[in-house]
Amino acid sequence: MMDFNLTNLSSSSADGQEEKHVKVLILGSGPAGLSAALYAARADLAPVVLSGLEHGGQVSLTYTVENYPGFPEGVGGVQLVELFQKQAERFGAQVEFDTATEVDLSRRPFRVRTYNTTYLADTLIITTGATPRHLDIPGEKELTGRGVSYCATCDGWFFKDKEVIVVGGGDSALEEGLFLTRYAKSVTIVHRRDELRAGAVLQKRAAENPKIKYLFNSVLTEIIGKEAVQAVRIKNVVTGEESERPIDGVFIFIGHTPNTQLFVGQLEMDAGGYIITDKLMRTNIPGVFAAGEAADPHYRQVITSAGMGAAAAIQANHFLDEVSDETESGKAAEKSKSGDFVAEGLAAEKV
Ligand code: NAP
């Protein structure tokens, strides 16, 4: 029988690291994590959120979010995350600027180690998000931060009146490419096929922007530069022809990899490394839930991540209720076996 604490408690582990017992521990502070925190806090579960290395997740790197309902004029990514957090904190959620480094899901409560603390968690909600995928071509790693970037909002400003390439043909490539036209002289979208994957609205907006150009059926094979990006080698995948092209910056938006390495061997995942959940956000381990991009290879929207986070918190609450009921009925059964109930009944009669 699991023994669940009703309050968050602190103590020290054998190696001197502070131990904190929490009912709900949320890993990640993007829309999924903060929505889970809001719902868990409103269920009076005093959730603790470990922000992870990227506080607010990917949306905090997005300049404007135009498709989150309730903001008809759009809302800044950073601002939206701040609002999420404020709302969750208002009901008692605690956001810690800390990162999980080790997770042990084989014991209950679950053990999550960070740099300073070991959390003992009755339930765990994993909302660790995803990281931009890399091209893995020569020069990419060496020139990251020196002309190679995965975030237009972060680095666009450095490319005022410069010429940049955006790799990818999805929504991210077009959205970020459009954002880059605020600064850059030209933005060339390099896509490996002759047809974009991006949705119609973004395609129309890009088509109307005179700074956006396209290079279809093309892939980068090398990024060239010493101190900074100077050129790229581009291959036409139809003709096989390769050419070199001078360029100031390369922005790469070719999808994402889920941040789930910490749970390999403990949780069931698909071939892409996304945590497998059922419709109730439950993983293969009872009491462990996953939401947002760590578990979603399909939608990757603020609204869907937020919805999944809320659902995970509701289920965590149900799980704790069920376990607490089981614990109570287990205790009751033991008491009745030992005759305590009879004694209690007699005592009650006397009062
Ligand atoms: P995505 O839809 O998976 O698109 C990735 C793009 O990169 C595809 O065009 C793909 O080419 C290309 N690509 C993949 N690997 C490549 C490689 N090794 N070399 C060259 N090109 C490569 O990823 P995303 O654009 O990040 O979008 C992910 C999800 O988020 C989607 O569901 C999207 O709708 C959503 N999203 C929505 C918005 C919005 O609504 N405003 C904004 C951003 C993202 P192929 O087309 O040939 O596969």
Short mmCIF file of C-alpha atoms and ligand atoms in Angstrom, two decimals:
data_model
loop_
_atom_site.label_atom_id
_atom_site.label_comp_id
_atom_site.label_asym_id
_atom_site.label_seq_id
_atom_site.Cartn_x
_atom_site.Cartn_y
_atom_site.Cartn_z
CA MET A 1 0.00 0.00 0.00
CA MET A 2 1.38 3.43 -0.91
CA ASP A 3 1.60 5.95 1.87
CA PHE A 4 0.85 9.44 0.60
CA ASN A 5 1.59 12.60 2.50
CA LEU A 6 -1.05 15.27 2.50
CA THR A 7 1.32 18.21 2.73
CA ASN A 8 4.61 19.21 1.08
CA LEU A 9 7.43 18.47 3.55
CA SER A 10 11.21 19.07 3.71
CA SER A 11 13.98 16.90 5.18
CA SER A 12 17.57 15.83 4.39
CA SER A 13 18.70 12.78 2.41
CA ALA A 14 21.60 10.51 3.39
CA ASP A 15 24.00 12.46 1.13
CA GLY A 16 23.00 15.76 2.75
CA GLN A 17 20.90 16.99 -0.18
CA GLU A 18 17.67 18.65 0.85
CA GLU A 19 14.65 16.39 0.32
CA LYS A 20 11.22 17.81 -0.41
CA HIS A 21 8.07 15.74 -0.46
CA VAL A 22 5.47 17.13 -2.85
CA LYS A 23 2.13 15.88 -4.04
CA VAL A 24 2.56 17.09 -7.62
CA LEU A 25 5.90 17.79 -9.25
CA ILE A 26 5.83 19.36 -12.71
CA LEU A 27 8.92 19.23 -14.90
CA GLY A 28 8.97 22.14 -17.34
CA SER A 29 7.54 25.65 -17.36
CA GLY A 30 6.08 26.06 -20.84
CA PRO A 31 2.33 26.33 -21.55
CA ALA A 32 1.76 22.66 -20.63
CA GLY A 33 3.66 22.86 -17.34
CA LEU A 34 2.16 26.16 -16.21
CA SER A 35 -1.37 25.10 -17.14
CA ALA A 36 -0.87 21.87 -15.20
CA ALA A 37 0.36 24.03 -12.32
CA LEU A 38 -2.74 26.22 -12.48
CA TYR A 39 -5.11 23.25 -12.36
CA ALA A 40 -3.15 21.39 -9.68
CA ALA A 41 -2.93 24.57 -7.58
CA ARG A 42 -6.68 25.15 -7.86
CA ALA A 43 -7.17 21.54 -6.68
CA ASP A 44 -5.18 22.59 -3.58
CA LEU A 45 -2.28 20.28 -4.37
CA ALA A 46 0.46 22.93 -3.93
CA PRO A 47 2.33 21.88 -7.09
CA VAL A 48 6.02 22.60 -7.54
CA VAL A 49 7.23 23.44 -11.06
CA LEU A 50 10.87 22.95 -12.00
CA SER A 51 11.37 25.53 -14.72
CA GLY A 52 14.09 23.65 -16.63
CA LEU A 53 16.88 25.43 -18.47
CA GLU A 54 14.53 27.35 -20.74
CA HIS A 55 12.09 29.13 -18.47
CA GLY A 56 8.75 29.41 -20.25
CA GLY A 57 9.73 26.90 -22.95
CA GLN A 58 9.82 27.61 -26.66
CA VAL A 59 6.90 30.03 -26.65
CA SER A 60 9.00 32.46 -24.63
CA LEU A 61 11.26 32.68 -27.68
CA THR A 62 8.31 33.53 -29.92
CA TYR A 63 7.87 37.21 -30.69
CA THR A 64 4.09 37.19 -31.08
CA VAL A 65 1.51 34.45 -30.55
CA GLU A 66 -1.45 35.15 -32.80
CA ASN A 67 -3.47 31.97 -32.35
CA TYR A 68 -4.01 31.74 -28.62
CA PRO A 69 -7.68 32.53 -27.98
CA GLY A 70 -8.49 35.57 -25.89
CA PHE A 71 -5.86 37.79 -27.50
CA PRO A 72 -7.43 39.09 -30.73
CA GLU A 73 -4.45 41.36 -31.41
CA GLY A 74 -1.88 38.66 -30.52
CA VAL A 75 0.28 38.50 -27.43
CA GLY A 76 4.05 38.42 -26.90
CA GLY A 77 5.42 34.94 -26.11
CA VAL A 78 7.23 36.16 -22.99
CA GLN A 79 4.17 38.08 -21.84
CA LEU A 80 1.91 35.05 -22.30
CA VAL A 81 4.20 32.85 -20.21
CA GLU A 82 4.36 35.51 -17.50
CA LEU A 83 0.57 35.62 -17.40
CA PHE A 84 0.36 31.80 -17.18
CA GLN A 85 2.82 31.78 -14.31
CA LYS A 86 1.17 34.64 -12.43
CA GLN A 87 -2.19 32.90 -12.65
CA ALA A 88 -0.79 29.57 -11.39
CA GLU A 89 1.10 31.29 -8.55
CA ARG A 90 -2.04 33.13 -7.50
CA PHE A 91 -3.49 29.77 -6.47
CA GLY A 92 -0.36 28.50 -4.72
CA ALA A 93 1.85 26.95 -7.41
CA GLN A 94 5.57 27.34 -6.75
CA VAL A 95 7.94 27.79 -9.68
CA GLU A 96 11.56 26.88 -8.94
CA PHE A 97 14.40 27.89 -11.27
CA ASP A 98 15.86 24.42 -11.18
CA THR A 99 16.37 21.46 -13.52
CA ALA A 100 15.88 17.74 -13.04
CA THR A 101 19.13 15.85 -13.54
CA GLU A 102 18.06 12.32 -12.47
CA VAL A 103 14.73 10.60 -12.21
CA ASP A 104 13.86 7.33 -10.49
CA LEU A 105 10.34 6.18 -11.27
CA SER A 106 10.85 2.69 -9.85
CA ARG A 107 10.17 3.83 -6.28
CA ARG A 108 7.26 5.64 -4.65
CA PRO A 109 7.23 8.46 -4.04
CA PHE A 110 9.06 9.09 -7.33
CA ARG A 111 12.53 10.55 -6.87
CA VAL A 112 13.65 13.54 -8.93
CA ARG A 113 17.09 14.95 -8.28
CA THR A 114 18.09 18.48 -9.24
CA TYR A 115 21.40 20.26 -8.61
CA ASN A 116 20.38 21.15 -5.04
CA THR A 117 17.34 19.16 -4.06
CA THR A 118 15.84 15.69 -4.19
CA TYR A 119 12.10 15.83 -4.73
CA LEU A 120 9.96 12.95 -3.53
CA ALA A 121 6.85 13.26 -5.65
CA ASP A 122 3.55 11.43 -5.24
CA THR A 123 2.71 12.30 -8.84
CA LEU A 124 4.85 13.59 -11.66
CA ILE A 125 3.73 15.63 -14.68
CA ILE A 126 6.33 15.70 -17.43
CA THR A 127 6.16 18.77 -19.64
CA THR A 128 9.79 19.00 -20.71
CA GLY A 129 9.00 20.14 -24.26
CA ALA A 130 11.19 19.77 -27.30
CA THR A 131 14.40 21.15 -28.78
CA PRO A 132 14.98 22.32 -32.37
CA ARG A 133 16.41 19.64 -34.66
CA HIS A 134 19.83 20.14 -36.23
CA LEU A 135 20.92 19.57 -39.83
CA ASP A 136 24.14 17.82 -38.73
CA ILE A 137 26.23 19.20 -41.58
CA PRO A 138 29.82 20.49 -41.46
CA GLY A 139 30.06 24.00 -40.02
CA GLU A 140 26.67 23.96 -38.28
CA LYS A 141 27.91 23.23 -34.78
CA GLU A 142 31.06 25.32 -35.09
CA LEU A 143 29.16 28.41 -36.28
CA THR A 144 26.15 28.18 -33.95
CA GLY A 145 25.87 31.57 -32.28
CA ARG A 146 28.10 33.02 -34.99
CA GLY A 147 25.55 33.23 -37.77
CA VAL A 148 23.80 29.89 -37.31
CA SER A 149 20.65 30.17 -35.23
CA TYR A 150 17.50 28.27 -34.25
CA CYS A 151 15.62 31.31 -32.95
CA ALA A 152 14.69 34.33 -35.04
CA THR A 153 13.26 36.22 -32.06
CA CYS A 154 16.53 35.83 -30.17
CA ASP A 155 18.98 36.56 -32.99
CA GLY A 156 17.08 38.37 -35.76
CA TRP A 157 18.24 41.77 -34.58
CA PHE A 158 21.88 40.89 -35.44
CA PHE A 159 20.98 40.60 -39.12
CA LYS A 160 19.88 44.15 -39.83
CA ASP A 161 20.23 44.74 -43.60
CA LYS A 162 21.92 41.36 -44.00
CA GLU A 163 21.04 38.40 -46.21
CA VAL A 164 19.89 35.27 -44.48
CA ILE A 165 18.77 31.76 -45.32
CA VAL A 166 15.97 29.93 -43.55
CA VAL A 167 16.02 26.14 -43.84
CA GLY A 168 12.67 24.29 -43.73
CA GLY A 169 9.25 24.42 -45.37
CA GLY A 170 6.90 24.17 -42.38
CA ASP A 171 4.98 26.73 -40.33
CA SER A 172 8.03 27.52 -38.20
CA ALA A 173 10.22 28.27 -41.22
CA LEU A 174 7.68 30.67 -42.70
CA GLU A 175 6.67 32.29 -39.43
CA GLU A 176 10.26 32.85 -38.37
CA GLY A 177 11.25 33.84 -41.91
CA LEU A 178 8.53 36.50 -41.93
CA PHE A 179 9.74 37.75 -38.58
CA LEU A 180 13.28 38.03 -39.96
CA THR A 181 12.09 40.34 -42.76
CA ARG A 182 11.79 43.06 -40.07
CA TYR A 183 15.57 43.20 -40.01
CA ALA A 184 17.13 41.37 -42.93
CA LYS A 185 17.54 42.71 -46.46
CA SER A 186 16.41 39.35 -47.84
CA VAL A 187 15.26 36.00 -46.48
CA THR A 188 15.69 32.97 -48.72
CA ILE A 189 13.68 29.92 -47.69
CA VAL A 190 15.60 26.78 -48.66
CA HIS A 191 13.30 23.77 -48.79
CA ARG A 192 14.14 20.20 -49.74
CA ARG A 193 10.95 19.70 -51.77
CA ASP A 194 9.09 21.79 -54.37
CA GLU A 195 6.05 22.27 -52.14
CA LEU A 196 5.80 23.95 -48.75
CA ARG A 197 4.38 22.14 -45.76
CA ALA A 198 3.31 25.39 -44.06
CA GLY A 199 -0.36 26.35 -43.74
CA ALA A 200 -2.20 28.57 -46.24
CA VAL A 201 -2.28 31.75 -44.11
CA LEU A 202 1.48 31.81 -43.63
CA GLN A 203 2.10 30.88 -47.27
CA LYS A 204 -0.08 33.79 -48.41
CA ARG A 205 1.63 36.21 -46.05
CA ALA A 206 5.06 35.06 -47.22
CA ALA A 207 4.03 35.33 -50.88
CA GLU A 208 3.01 38.96 -50.29
CA ASN A 209 6.31 39.85 -48.65
CA PRO A 210 8.84 41.13 -51.22
CA LYS A 211 11.82 40.24 -49.01
CA ILE A 212 11.00 36.50 -49.03
CA LYS A 213 12.54 34.36 -51.76
CA TYR A 214 12.51 30.61 -52.28
CA LEU A 215 14.99 27.95 -53.26
CA PHE A 216 13.08 24.69 -53.71
CA ASN A 217 14.41 21.15 -54.10
CA SER A 218 17.51 22.26 -52.27
CA VAL A 219 19.45 21.26 -49.17
CA LEU A 220 22.46 22.76 -47.41
CA THR A 221 25.49 20.48 -47.38
CA GLU A 222 27.92 22.78 -45.56
CA ILE A 223 28.02 26.07 -43.72
CA ILE A 224 31.26 27.93 -44.36
CA GLY A 225 32.99 30.59 -42.27
CA LYS A 226 35.86 31.18 -39.86
CA GLU A 227 34.73 33.67 -37.20
CA ALA A 228 31.20 33.95 -38.60
CA VAL A 229 29.03 32.51 -41.36
CA GLN A 230 30.27 33.61 -44.78
CA ALA A 231 28.67 31.17 -47.21
CA VAL A 232 26.76 27.93 -47.63
CA ARG A 233 27.06 25.01 -50.01
CA ILE A 234 23.71 24.16 -51.53
CA LYS A 235 22.79 21.00 -53.41
CA ASN A 236 19.89 20.74 -55.83
CA VAL A 237 18.37 17.36 -54.97
CA VAL A 238 16.85 16.96 -58.46
CA THR A 239 19.89 17.74 -60.59
CA GLY A 240 22.56 16.87 -57.98
CA GLU A 241 24.27 20.18 -58.79
CA GLU A 242 26.16 21.87 -55.92
CA SER A 243 26.99 25.54 -55.60
CA GLU A 244 28.40 27.97 -53.07
CA ARG A 245 26.43 31.04 -52.06
CA PRO A 246 27.62 33.94 -49.90
CA ILE A 247 25.31 34.53 -46.93
CA ASP A 248 25.36 36.30 -43.54
CA GLY A 249 23.12 34.04 -41.49
CA VAL A 250 21.48 30.61 -41.48
CA PHE A 251 18.30 29.99 -39.49
CA ILE A 252 17.28 26.35 -39.15
CA PHE A 253 13.64 25.34 -38.56
CA ILE A 254 13.33 21.67 -39.48
CA GLY A 255 11.26 20.31 -36.62
CA HIS A 256 12.00 19.28 -33.07
CA THR A 257 13.26 16.48 -30.85
CA PRO A 258 11.39 15.85 -27.58
CA ASN A 259 13.33 16.45 -24.34
CA THR A 260 12.72 13.01 -22.91
CA GLN A 261 16.22 11.53 -22.59
CA LEU A 262 15.92 11.59 -18.79
CA PHE A 263 13.13 9.01 -18.94
CA VAL A 264 14.64 6.53 -21.42
CA GLY A 265 14.29 2.99 -20.09
CA GLN A 266 11.65 4.08 -17.57
CA LEU A 267 8.75 5.34 -19.67
CA GLU A 268 7.33 3.98 -22.92
CA MET A 269 8.20 6.16 -25.89
CA ASP A 270 7.59 6.05 -29.63
CA ALA A 271 10.35 5.78 -32.24
CA GLY A 272 10.76 9.57 -32.21
CA GLY A 273 11.31 9.66 -28.44
CA TYR A 274 7.88 11.13 -27.63
CA ILE A 275 6.42 9.80 -24.36
CA ILE A 276 3.43 7.58 -25.04
CA THR A 277 0.29 8.53 -23.11
CA ASP A 278 -3.32 7.48 -23.28
CA LYS A 279 -6.13 10.02 -23.76
CA LEU A 280 -5.96 10.79 -20.05
CA MET A 281 -2.30 11.84 -20.30
CA ARG A 282 -1.28 8.73 -18.34
CA THR A 283 2.06 7.11 -19.10
CA ASN A 284 2.79 3.42 -18.54
CA ILE A 285 3.60 4.20 -14.87
CA PRO A 286 0.56 5.01 -12.72
CA GLY A 287 0.99 8.46 -11.21
CA VAL A 288 3.28 9.71 -13.99
CA PHE A 289 1.62 11.92 -16.61
CA ALA A 290 3.04 13.65 -19.67
CA ALA A 291 1.75 16.65 -21.61
CA GLY A 292 2.80 19.16 -24.25
CA GLU A 293 5.53 18.64 -26.80
CA ALA A 294 7.33 15.91 -24.85
CA ALA A 295 4.30 13.76 -25.63
CA ASP A 296 2.87 15.43 -28.74
CA PRO A 297 4.40 14.90 -32.17
CA HIS A 298 1.26 16.24 -33.90
CA TYR A 299 -0.02 19.64 -32.81
CA ARG A 300 2.71 21.58 -31.03
CA GLN A 301 0.45 24.54 -30.34
CA VAL A 302 0.28 26.69 -27.22
CA ILE A 303 -3.40 25.91 -26.90
CA THR A 304 -3.03 22.14 -27.28
CA SER A 305 -0.09 22.02 -24.88
CA ALA A 306 -2.02 24.10 -22.34
CA GLY A 307 -5.03 21.78 -22.72
CA MET A 308 -2.90 18.67 -22.27
CA GLY A 309 -1.29 20.20 -19.18
CA ALA A 310 -4.68 20.96 -17.63
CA ALA A 311 -5.88 17.40 -18.39
CA ALA A 312 -2.73 15.90 -16.84
CA ALA A 313 -3.27 17.88 -13.63
CA ILE A 314 -6.93 16.82 -13.41
CA GLN A 315 -5.83 13.20 -13.79
CA ALA A 316 -3.06 13.60 -11.20
CA ASN A 317 -5.71 14.86 -8.80
CA HIS A 318 -7.93 11.82 -9.55
CA PHE A 319 -4.96 9.54 -9.05
CA LEU A 320 -4.18 11.03 -5.63
CA ASP A 321 -7.85 10.76 -4.64
CA GLU A 322 -7.99 7.11 -5.68
CA VAL A 323 -4.77 6.25 -3.85
CA SER A 324 -5.95 8.08 -0.76
CA ASP A 325 -9.30 6.18 -0.90
CA GLU A 326 -7.40 2.89 -1.27
CA THR A 327 -5.15 3.80 1.65
CA GLU A 328 -8.16 4.65 3.79
CA SER A 329 -10.05 1.45 2.88
CA GLY A 330 -6.83 -0.56 3.43
CA LYS A 331 -6.46 0.96 6.90
CA ALA A 332 -10.14 0.32 7.57
CA ALA A 333 -9.77 -3.32 6.52
CA GLU A 334 -6.73 -3.75 8.79
CA LYS A 335 -8.53 -2.08 11.68
CA SER A 336 -11.60 -4.25 11.22
CA LYS A 337 -9.34 -7.35 11.08
CA SER A 338 -7.70 -6.34 14.39
CA GLY A 339 -11.01 -5.57 16.05
CA ASP A 340 -10.24 -1.84 16.40
CA PHE A 341 -13.54 -1.03 14.73
CA VAL A 342 -15.49 -2.88 17.39
CA ALA A 343 -13.57 -1.04 20.10
CA GLU A 344 -14.08 2.30 18.37
CA GLY A 345 -17.77 1.54 17.94
CA LEU A 346 -18.12 0.72 21.60
CA ALA A 347 -16.23 3.87 22.58
CA ALA A 348 -18.55 5.92 20.34
CA GLU A 349 -21.59 4.37 21.96
CA LYS A 350 -20.32 5.39 25.38
CA VAL A 351 -19.98 9.10 24.41
P1 NAP B 1 7.43 20.61 -39.38
O1 NAP B 1 6.04 20.96 -39.68
O2 NAP B 1 7.78 19.21 -39.02
O3 NAP B 1 8.28 21.06 -40.63
C1 NAP B 1 9.64 20.79 -40.70
C2 NAP B 1 10.13 21.20 -42.07
O4 NAP B 1 11.52 20.97 -42.12
C3 NAP B 1 9.47 20.43 -43.19
O5 NAP B 1 9.18 21.29 -44.26
C4 NAP B 1 10.52 19.39 -43.54
O6 NAP B 1 10.51 19.05 -44.88
C5 NAP B 1 11.79 20.13 -43.23
N1 NAP B 1 12.88 19.23 -42.80
C6 NAP B 1 12.85 18.26 -41.87
N2 NAP B 1 14.05 17.67 -41.74
C7 NAP B 1 14.86 18.26 -42.65
C8 NAP B 1 16.22 18.09 -43.00
N3 NAP B 1 17.01 17.19 -42.39
N4 NAP B 1 16.72 18.88 -43.96
C9 NAP B 1 15.95 19.80 -44.57
N5 NAP B 1 14.65 20.02 -44.29
C10 NAP B 1 14.11 19.25 -43.33
O7 NAP B 1 8.05 21.50 -38.19
P2 NAP B 1 7.64 22.99 -37.72
O8 NAP B 1 7.58 23.90 -38.86
O9 NAP B 1 8.57 23.29 -36.62
O10 NAP B 1 6.18 22.80 -37.17
C11 NAP B 1 5.90 21.79 -36.23
C12 NAP B 1 4.45 21.87 -35.78
O11 NAP B 1 4.23 23.11 -35.13
C13 NAP B 1 3.47 21.80 -36.93
O12 NAP B 1 2.36 21.07 -36.50
C14 NAP B 1 3.11 23.24 -37.17
O13 NAP B 1 1.83 23.39 -37.71
C15 NAP B 1 3.19 23.82 -35.77
N6 NAP B 1 3.51 25.27 -35.81
C16 NAP B 1 2.44 26.11 -35.96
C17 NAP B 1 2.67 27.47 -36.02
C18 NAP B 1 1.49 28.36 -36.19
O14 NAP B 1 0.36 27.88 -36.23
N7 NAP B 1 1.64 29.66 -36.28
C19 NAP B 1 3.96 27.98 -35.95
C20 NAP B 1 5.01 27.10 -35.83
C21 NAP B 1 4.78 25.73 -35.76
P3 NAP B 1 9.30 18.20 -45.53
O15 NAP B 1 8.18 19.17 -45.69
O16 NAP B 1 9.86 17.72 -46.81
O17 NAP B 1 9.00 17.11 -44.55
#
